[in-house]
C-alpha positions as a LaTeX table, in Angstrom:
\begin{tabular}{lrrr}
\hline
Residue & $x$ (\AA) & $y$ (\AA) & $z$ (\AA) \\
\hline
Unk1 & $-5.06$ & 31.63 & 13.61 \\
Unk2 & $-2.71$ & 33.39 & 11.26 \\
Unk3 & $-1.04$ & 31.66 & 8.35 \\
Unk4 & 2.71 & 31.63 & 7.86 \\
Unk5 & 4.43 & 35.01 & 7.76 \\
Unk6 & 5.16 & 35.73 & 4.06 \\
Unk7 & 8.53 & 37.27 & 4.90 \\
Unk8 & 9.54 & 34.19 & 6.85 \\
Unk9 & 8.41 & 32.00 & 3.97 \\
Unk10 & 10.52 & 33.98 & 1.51 \\
Unk11 & 13.46 & 33.63 & 3.89 \\
Unk12 & 13.07 & 29.86 & 3.82 \\
Unk13 & 12.98 & 29.92 & 0.03 \\
Unk14 & 16.22 & 31.90 & $-0.03$ \\
Unk15 & 17.89 & 29.34 & 2.22 \\
Unk16 & 16.74 & 26.56 & $-0.06$ \\
Unk17 & 18.00 & 28.51 & $-3.07$ \\
Unk18 & 21.41 & 28.80 & $-1.43$ \\
Unk19 & 21.48 & 25.07 & $-0.92$ \\
Unk20 & 20.68 & 24.42 & $-4.56$ \\
Unk21 & 23.86 & 26.20 & $-5.57$ \\
Unk22 & 25.96 & 23.82 & $-3.52$ \\
Unk23 & 27.43 & 20.76 & $-5.22$ \\
Unk24 & 25.56 & 17.61 & $-4.29$ \\
Unk25 & 27.81 & 15.06 & $-5.92$ \\
Unk26 & 26.72 & 12.16 & $-8.09$ \\
Unk27 & 25.23 & 9.89 & $-5.43$ \\
Unk28 & 21.58 & 8.82 & $-5.57$ \\
Unk29 & 21.12 & 10.55 & $-2.23$ \\
Unk30 & 22.43 & 13.79 & $-3.68$ \\
Unk31 & 20.20 & 13.51 & $-6.72$ \\
Unk32 & 17.21 & 12.83 & $-4.48$ \\
Unk33 & 17.81 & 15.86 & $-2.26$ \\
Unk34 & 18.52 & 18.13 & $-5.21$ \\
Unk35 & 15.29 & 17.12 & $-6.93$ \\
Unk36 & 13.11 & 17.63 & $-3.87$ \\
Unk37 & 14.69 & 20.96 & $-2.94$ \\
Unk38 & 14.26 & 22.29 & $-6.47$ \\
Unk39 & 10.66 & 21.31 & $-6.95$ \\
Unk40 & 8.64 & 21.31 & $-3.69$ \\
Unk41 & 8.43 & 25.11 & $-3.42$ \\
Unk42 & 5.75 & 25.10 & $-6.11$ \\
Unk43 & 3.49 & 22.45 & $-4.55$ \\
Unk44 & 1.43 & 24.80 & $-2.44$ \\
Unk45 & 1.27 & 27.51 & $-5.10$ \\
Unk46 & $-0.29$ & 25.52 & $-7.92$ \\
Unk47 & $-3.80$ & 26.09 & $-9.16$ \\
Unk48 & $-6.41$ & 23.67 & $-7.84$ \\
Unk49 & $-7.15$ & 21.01 & $-10.40$ \\
Unk50 & $-8.20$ & 17.39 & $-10.88$ \\
Unk51 & $-11.46$ & 17.97 & $-9.04$ \\
Unk52 & $-10.04$ & 19.62 & $-5.91$ \\
Unk53 & $-12.28$ & 22.27 & $-4.36$ \\
Unk54 & $-11.02$ & 25.84 & $-4.52$ \\
Unk55 & $-11.37$ & 27.70 & $-1.19$ \\
Unk56 & $-12.75$ & 24.70 & 0.69 \\
Unk57 & $-13.96$ & 26.49 & 3.82 \\
Unk58 & $-15.51$ & 25.02 & 6.95 \\
Unk59 & $-18.73$ & 26.93 & 6.32 \\
Unk60 & $-19.00$ & 25.21 & 2.93 \\
Unk61 & $-19.20$ & 21.88 & 4.75 \\
Unk62 & $-21.64$ & 22.67 & 7.55 \\
Unk63 & $-23.34$ & 25.54 & 9.36 \\
Unk64 & $-20.90$ & 26.80 & 12.00 \\
Unk65 & $-23.62$ & 28.82 & 13.75 \\
Unk66 & $-25.65$ & 25.67 & 14.42 \\
Unk67 & $-22.83$ & 24.00 & 16.36 \\
Unk68 & $-21.70$ & 26.96 & 18.45 \\
Unk69 & $-23.82$ & 25.87 & 21.41 \\
Unk70 & $-22.80$ & 22.22 & 21.16 \\
Unk71 & $-19.99$ & 20.59 & 23.13 \\
Unk72 & $-16.74$ & 19.46 & 21.55 \\
Unk73 & $-17.86$ & 15.84 & 21.86 \\
Unk74 & $-21.16$ & 16.59 & 20.11 \\
Unk75 & $-19.35$ & 18.41 & 17.30 \\
Unk76 & $-16.96$ & 15.48 & 16.98 \\
Unk77 & $-19.90$ & 13.09 & 16.58 \\
Unk78 & $-21.53$ & 15.36 & 13.97 \\
Unk79 & $-18.25$ & 15.55 & 12.01 \\
Unk80 & $-17.79$ & 11.79 & 12.12 \\
Unk81 & $-21.39$ & 11.08 & 11.14 \\
Unk82 & $-21.19$ & 13.55 & 8.25 \\
Unk83 & $-18.13$ & 11.88 & 6.74 \\
Unk84 & $-18.83$ & 8.26 & 7.75 \\
Unk85 & $-20.60$ & 7.50 & 4.48 \\
Unk86 & $-18.19$ & 9.53 & 2.36 \\
Unk87 & $-15.16$ & 8.10 & 0.60 \\
Unk88 & $-12.56$ & 10.34 & 2.23 \\
Unk89 & $-10.24$ & 10.95 & 5.17 \\
Unk90 & $-11.32$ & 13.01 & 8.19 \\
Unk91 & $-10.36$ & 13.61 & 11.81 \\
Unk92 & $-10.98$ & 15.70 & 14.92 \\
Unk93 & $-7.62$ & 16.86 & 16.33 \\
Unk94 & $-7.23$ & 18.07 & 19.94 \\
Unk95 & $-6.12$ & 21.71 & 20.08 \\
Unk96 & $-2.89$ & 20.93 & 21.95 \\
Unk97 & $-1.84$ & 18.39 & 19.33 \\
Unk98 & $-2.68$ & 20.70 & 16.45 \\
Unk99 & $-0.76$ & 23.57 & 18.07 \\
Unk100 & 2.31 & 21.34 & 18.26 \\
Unk101 & 1.93 & 20.30 & 14.61 \\
Unk102 & 1.27 & 23.88 & 13.50 \\
Unk103 & 4.20 & 25.40 & 15.37 \\
Unk104 & 6.57 & 22.82 & 13.93 \\
Unk105 & 5.18 & 23.33 & 10.44 \\
Unk106 & 6.20 & 27.00 & 10.54 \\
Unk107 & 9.91 & 26.14 & 10.63 \\
Unk108 & 9.61 & 22.81 & 8.79 \\
Unk109 & 6.88 & 23.21 & 6.13 \\
Unk110 & 8.01 & 20.33 & 3.93 \\
Unk111 & 8.51 & 16.66 & 4.70 \\
Unk112 & 8.65 & 13.19 & 3.24 \\
Unk113 & 6.50 & 10.17 & 4.03 \\
Unk114 & 6.53 & 6.60 & 2.74 \\
Unk115 & 3.48 & 4.77 & 1.45 \\
Unk116 & 3.56 & 0.95 & 1.47 \\
Unk117 & 2.99 & $-0.53$ & $-1.94$ \\
Unk118 & 2.76 & $-4.16$ & $-3.03$ \\
Unk119 & 6.42 & $-4.01$ & $-3.95$ \\
Unk120 & 8.32 & $-1.83$ & $-1.51$ \\
Unk121 & 7.39 & 1.77 & $-0.77$ \\
Unk122 & 6.53 & 4.94 & $-2.66$ \\
Unk123 & 7.66 & 8.33 & $-1.33$ \\
Unk124 & 5.28 & 11.30 & $-1.07$ \\
Unk125 & 6.33 & 14.89 & $-0.42$ \\
Unk126 & 4.11 & 17.04 & 1.81 \\
Unk127 & 4.08 & 20.85 & 1.65 \\
Unk128 & 2.19 & 23.07 & 4.09 \\
Unk129 & 0.53 & 26.16 & 2.60 \\
Unk130 & $-1.49$ & 27.94 & 5.26 \\
Unk131 & $-3.57$ & 25.28 & 7.03 \\
Unk132 & $-3.66$ & 23.09 & 3.92 \\
Unk133 & $-1.19$ & 20.25 & 3.54 \\
Unk134 & $-0.54$ & 19.22 & $-0.07$ \\
Unk135 & 0.98 & 15.88 & $-1.05$ \\
Unk136 & 2.31 & 14.59 & $-4.32$ \\
Unk137 & 4.39 & 11.54 & $-5.16$ \\
Unk138 & 8.14 & 12.11 & $-5.36$ \\
Unk139 & 8.20 & 10.47 & $-8.79$ \\
Unk140 & 5.59 & 13.03 & $-9.88$ \\
Unk141 & 7.95 & 15.84 & $-8.86$ \\
Unk142 & 10.91 & 14.13 & $-10.53$ \\
Unk143 & 9.09 & 13.72 & $-13.83$ \\
Unk144 & 6.90 & 16.85 & $-13.95$ \\
Unk145 & 8.82 & 19.34 & $-11.83$ \\
Unk146 & 6.87 & 22.46 & $-10.91$ \\
Unk147 & 3.92 & 21.21 & $-12.95$ \\
Unk148 & 3.46 & 18.31 & $-10.51$ \\
Unk149 & $-0.11$ & 18.47 & $-9.22$ \\
Unk150 & $-1.29$ & 17.70 & $-5.70$ \\
Unk151 & $-2.63$ & 14.18 & $-5.32$ \\
Unk152 & $-3.89$ & 14.62 & $-1.76$ \\
Unk153 & $-4.83$ & 17.75 & 0.20 \\
Unk154 & $-5.54$ & 17.75 & 3.95 \\
Unk155 & $-7.70$ & 20.68 & 5.05 \\
Unk156 & $-7.42$ & 21.81 & 8.69 \\
Unk157 & $-10.10$ & 24.07 & 10.21 \\
Unk158 & $-9.07$ & 25.90 & 13.41 \\
Unk159 & $-12.23$ & 28.04 & 13.69 \\
Unk160 & $-13.45$ & 26.09 & 16.75 \\
Unk161 & $-10.05$ & 25.64 & 18.36 \\
Unk162 & $-10.19$ & 28.45 & 20.93 \\
Unk163 & $-13.74$ & 27.87 & 22.19 \\
Unk164 & $-14.13$ & 24.12 & 21.70 \\
Unk165 & $-10.54$ & 22.87 & 21.90 \\
Unk166 & $-10.69$ & 20.95 & 18.62 \\
Unk167 & $-9.51$ & 21.35 & 15.03 \\
Unk168 & $-11.51$ & 19.66 & 12.28 \\
Unk169 & $-9.76$ & 18.01 & 9.35 \\
Unk170 & $-10.90$ & 16.49 & 6.10 \\
Unk171 & $-9.30$ & 15.74 & 2.75 \\
Unk172 & $-9.63$ & 15.46 & $-0.98$ \\
Unk173 & $-7.62$ & 13.09 & $-3.12$ \\
Unk174 & $-7.01$ & 12.21 & $-6.72$ \\
Unk175 & $-8.57$ & 8.74 & $-6.79$ \\
Unk176 & $-6.57$ & 7.79 & $-9.89$ \\
Unk177 & $-3.46$ & 7.72 & $-7.66$ \\
Unk178 & $-4.70$ & 7.04 & $-4.11$ \\
Unk179 & $-7.50$ & 5.19 & $-2.39$ \\
Unk180 & $-8.89$ & 6.12 & 1.04 \\
Unk181 & $-6.75$ & 3.60 & 2.95 \\
Unk182 & $-3.59$ & 4.94 & 1.31 \\
Unk183 & $-4.60$ & 8.56 & 1.95 \\
Unk184 & $-5.31$ & 7.66 & 5.59 \\
Unk185 & $-1.85$ & 6.14 & 5.92 \\
Unk186 & $-0.29$ & 9.37 & 4.65 \\
Unk187 & $-2.49$ & 11.48 & 6.97 \\
Unk188 & $-1.49$ & 9.32 & 9.95 \\
Unk189 & 2.15 & 10.06 & 9.21 \\
Unk190 & 1.52 & 13.79 & 9.71 \\
Unk191 & 0.82 & 13.07 & 13.37 \\
Unk192 & 3.58 & 10.45 & 13.52 \\
Unk193 & 6.26 & 12.93 & 12.44 \\
Unk194 & 4.89 & 16.32 & 13.56 \\
Unk195 & 3.03 & 15.48 & 16.79 \\
Unk196 & 5.50 & 13.03 & 18.28 \\
Unk197 & 7.20 & 13.44 & 21.64 \\
Unk198 & 10.10 & 11.37 & 20.32 \\
Unk199 & 12.97 & 13.68 & 19.44 \\
Unk200 & 14.47 & 11.28 & 16.90 \\
Unk201 & 11.20 & 11.06 & 14.93 \\
Unk202 & 10.63 & 14.79 & 14.56 \\
Unk203 & 14.36 & 15.09 & 13.97 \\
Unk204 & 13.83 & 13.53 & 10.54 \\
Unk205 & 11.53 & 16.44 & 9.62 \\
Unk206 & 14.06 & 18.96 & 10.90 \\
Unk207 & 16.88 & 17.33 & 8.96 \\
Unk208 & 14.81 & 17.25 & 5.77 \\
Unk209 & 14.10 & 21.00 & 6.05 \\
Unk210 & 17.19 & 22.42 & 7.73 \\
Unk211 & 20.03 & 20.04 & 6.84 \\
Unk212 & 18.87 & 18.31 & 3.65 \\
Unk213 & 22.34 & 17.13 & 2.70 \\
Unk214 & 22.30 & 14.97 & 5.86 \\
Unk215 & 18.85 & 13.48 & 5.22 \\
Unk216 & 18.58 & 9.72 & 4.64 \\
Unk217 & 15.23 & 8.85 & 3.17 \\
Unk218 & 15.43 & 5.17 & 4.19 \\
Unk219 & 15.13 & 6.37 & 7.78 \\
Unk220 & 11.53 & 7.37 & 7.00 \\
Unk221 & 10.72 & 3.78 & 6.07 \\
Unk222 & 12.39 & 2.55 & 9.25 \\
Unk223 & 10.32 & 4.96 & 11.34 \\
Unk224 & 7.10 & 3.96 & 9.59 \\
Unk225 & 7.79 & 0.26 & 10.09 \\
Unk226 & 8.62 & 0.82 & 13.74 \\
Unk227 & 5.33 & 2.70 & 14.27 \\
Unk228 & 3.27 & $-0.05$ & 12.66 \\
Unk229 & 1.13 & 2.50 & 10.79 \\
Unk230 & 1.65 & 0.90 & 7.39 \\
Unk231 & 1.37 & $-2.74$ & 8.51 \\
Unk232 & $-2.37$ & $-3.14$ & 7.93 \\
Unk233 & $-2.21$ & $-1.46$ & 4.53 \\
Unk234 & 0.75 & $-3.63$ & 3.50 \\
Unk235 & $-1.10$ & $-6.73$ & 4.66 \\
Unk236 & $-4.25$ & $-5.90$ & 2.67 \\
Unk237 & $-2.19$ & $-5.18$ & $-0.44$ \\
Unk238 & $-0.47$ & $-8.55$ & $-0.16$ \\
Unk239 & $-3.82$ & $-10.29$ & 0.29 \\
Unk240 & $-5.18$ & $-8.63$ & $-2.84$ \\
Unk241 & $-2.09$ & $-9.53$ & $-4.86$ \\
Unk242 & $-2.94$ & $-11.79$ & $-7.75$ \\
\hline
\end{tabular}
């Protein structure tokens, strides 16, 4: 599977640059959009740091040759067993679902998700770079700009997609900012927004990328609450509140 066409990526950057030149007014919404549009381009280009693995390939995790004769279900069980005792996020994504996510990511490589916190929500910006999906907190972008480091990276491996019909996924996170439950909530929102059949849900991603001046970030919270994805995390945080 090929990564994004560099020329197309540069074209997207030019469009975003054009938007930056437009007046955004003095509203909080305008400030929000301006900040995100100015800073997210650098997320996927930064050097790997804070313990993230450089060039984290599938072959560095397990022997691909050994699973070639196994069924998709057997590979799924091996993947789950391998990561079950590890403090991380992982998944086995059906090929059809990944294709939908991947195709949408080509035209909409950046999006916003909301993470439930004890008091309200914290926004995280996701940026696709190849088959990696980098996340960092919006406040991190606002305060550090292009120096904002990734706090969560989702790695997608399509090597077995054609023959086995599955795409393997795992992650690395900066544990000083996120725990596994929080990282899982963010990962779940990738499928919520990119793999949905609901036009209005994916429409938020399209608006964020293509019509940013129309984007209303509170709609992300509304969508998350409607899905119920953050309910368990919110509940556990409230229970742990001292």
